[in-house]
Amino acid sequence: MAKYKNLDPILHSQLRLAVVSILMNVDAADFTYIKEQTEATAGNLSVQISKLKDAGYIEVEKKFKGNYPQTRCLITPLGRERFEAYVNDLKGYISGS
Amino acid sequence: MENRETTLSSEKSLEIISEMINRTKMNIRHGAFHLLFWGWLVALLSLSEYFLDRFTTFEHPWWVWGLTIPGIFVSMIYGYRQGSRQAVQSYTERIYKWIWLAFIVALSTLFVFLGVNEMMHKVGPFILLFAAFAVFLSGIVIKFKPLIFGAICIWVFSVFGIFAGPSIAPLAVPAAVITGYLVPGYMLKNSETKNGKV
């Protein structure tokens, strides 16, 4: 693990990385869609989304679609910037190994 | 998916990124529908105009092009319905949609200023230039080579329509939409059946 100590700890986690990877490719995604794509449990996903939100990497919008509550997530400019930096760091590790 | 922070290797990280990006790639169903719908409509209208002009005494064969107006509404309603059913919209889908909306705006502007009249004979090949532009960019955006080749065919038939004699030039439009819309449209539809996404 020490080998990866310089990688962004917010992104260097399986589920958070999956969530940000999805949001990099779409305008916005609702909670149910992210849950389906990542095959995560609702509880675990909620926790990881909160961590990403607290770090300022994603925005979370809560609104109603018809009569049903909907939680939508979208990536922030900071999240996009950190994701690109993370991918570059990964490439560096792989080419250096 | 669990959240194992301690065992994530760089290879595993790249695998997750790649897998998630693949899952959110563009669903091509909508693109195939519009290509096939417009391919068939324009092919039938242009052939109808050609036969009415050559083999009947009907004075206004270009009137058939008026049917493109309800065609635009059919396309827009289909696009709106599909869009409202989708859970997410990828950036690729957004660019693809805007390319075709820009094409519709350009074409509608042309119709508004020219009207549906005998000028249709002359502007047909120039409309093909616009169409080829939209098909070419769509092919680049969704990385689907048959669309790029289709656009090249449309460009070739456009030049043919401009320079060929009046007896065969009207056939440039149906030839262009068959090779540039219908053939890649069906290939896109078959590709969708096999892969679901591009």
Short mmCIF file of C-alpha atoms in Angstrom, two decimals, chain A residues 8-90:
data_model
loop_
_atom_site.label_atom_id
_atom_site.label_comp_id
_atom_site.label_asym_id
_atom_site.label_seq_id
_atom_site.Cartn_x
_atom_site.Cartn_y
_atom_site.Cartn_z
CA ASP A 8 -5.55 10.62 -3.91
CA PRO A 9 -7.01 8.73 -0.91
CA ILE A 10 -10.53 9.97 -1.68
CA LEU A 11 -10.44 8.35 -5.12
CA HIS A 12 -8.23 5.38 -4.30
CA SER A 13 -11.11 3.26 -3.08
CA GLN A 14 -13.06 0.77 -5.15
CA LEU A 15 -16.57 2.16 -4.82
CA ARG A 16 -15.74 5.88 -4.75
CA LEU A 17 -13.58 5.44 -7.85
CA ALA A 18 -16.44 3.62 -9.61
CA VAL A 19 -18.91 6.40 -8.73
CA VAL A 20 -16.61 9.15 -10.01
CA SER A 21 -15.80 7.14 -13.18
CA ILE A 22 -19.53 6.96 -13.96
CA LEU A 23 -20.06 10.66 -13.28
CA MET A 24 -17.11 11.60 -15.52
CA ASN A 25 -19.03 10.20 -18.50
CA VAL A 26 -22.58 11.51 -17.93
CA ASP A 27 -24.33 14.83 -17.28
CA ALA A 28 -25.75 13.53 -14.00
CA ALA A 29 -26.85 10.17 -12.61
CA ASP A 30 -29.45 9.27 -10.03
CA PHE A 31 -28.71 7.16 -6.96
CA THR A 32 -30.59 4.12 -8.28
CA TYR A 33 -28.64 4.13 -11.55
CA ILE A 34 -25.28 4.34 -9.73
CA LYS A 35 -26.37 1.56 -7.37
CA GLU A 36 -27.26 -0.68 -10.34
CA GLN A 37 -24.02 -0.01 -12.19
CA THR A 38 -21.72 -0.44 -9.19
CA GLU A 39 -23.73 -3.33 -7.71
CA ALA A 40 -23.15 -1.80 -4.28
CA THR A 41 -25.51 -1.88 -1.30
CA ALA A 42 -27.57 1.26 -0.70
CA GLY A 43 -26.01 1.84 2.72
CA ASN A 44 -22.42 1.55 1.55
CA LEU A 45 -23.10 3.69 -1.50
CA SER A 46 -24.71 6.42 0.64
CA VAL A 47 -21.65 6.56 2.87
CA GLN A 48 -19.21 6.78 -0.04
CA ILE A 49 -21.30 9.41 -1.85
CA SER A 50 -21.30 11.51 1.34
CA LYS A 51 -17.50 11.28 1.51
CA LEU A 52 -17.18 12.41 -2.12
CA LYS A 53 -19.63 15.24 -1.48
CA ASP A 54 -17.80 16.37 1.68
CA ALA A 55 -14.53 16.41 -0.30
CA GLY A 56 -16.19 18.65 -2.90
CA TYR A 57 -15.72 16.10 -5.71
CA ILE A 58 -19.41 15.68 -6.45
CA GLU A 59 -22.67 17.59 -5.93
CA VAL A 60 -25.78 15.86 -4.66
CA GLU A 61 -29.21 17.20 -5.60
CA LYS A 62 -32.37 15.98 -3.95
CA LYS A 63 -35.64 16.64 -5.74
CA PHE A 64 -38.93 15.03 -6.70
CA LYS A 65 -39.66 13.27 -9.98
CA GLY A 66 -43.43 12.93 -10.04
CA ASN A 67 -44.31 11.83 -6.50
CA TYR A 68 -41.00 10.09 -5.84
CA PRO A 69 -37.87 11.56 -4.23
CA GLN A 70 -34.81 11.44 -6.45
CA THR A 71 -31.16 11.86 -5.50
CA ARG A 72 -29.00 13.00 -8.40
CA CYS A 73 -25.22 13.18 -8.37
CA LEU A 74 -22.98 15.17 -10.66
CA ILE A 75 -19.26 15.75 -10.74
CA THR A 76 -17.79 19.14 -9.81
CA PRO A 77 -14.90 20.86 -11.64
CA LEU A 78 -12.70 19.91 -8.65
CA GLY A 79 -13.78 16.28 -8.92
CA ARG A 80 -13.02 16.25 -12.63
CA GLU A 81 -9.60 17.79 -12.05
CA ARG A 82 -8.74 15.31 -9.25
CA PHE A 83 -9.93 12.34 -11.32
CA GLU A 84 -7.69 13.36 -14.24
CA ALA A 85 -4.75 13.81 -11.86
CA TYR A 86 -5.49 10.39 -10.32
CA VAL A 87 -5.48 8.70 -13.74
CA ASN A 88 -2.18 10.40 -14.61
CA ASP A 89 -0.68 9.23 -11.30
CA LEU A 90 -1.88 5.68 -12.02
#
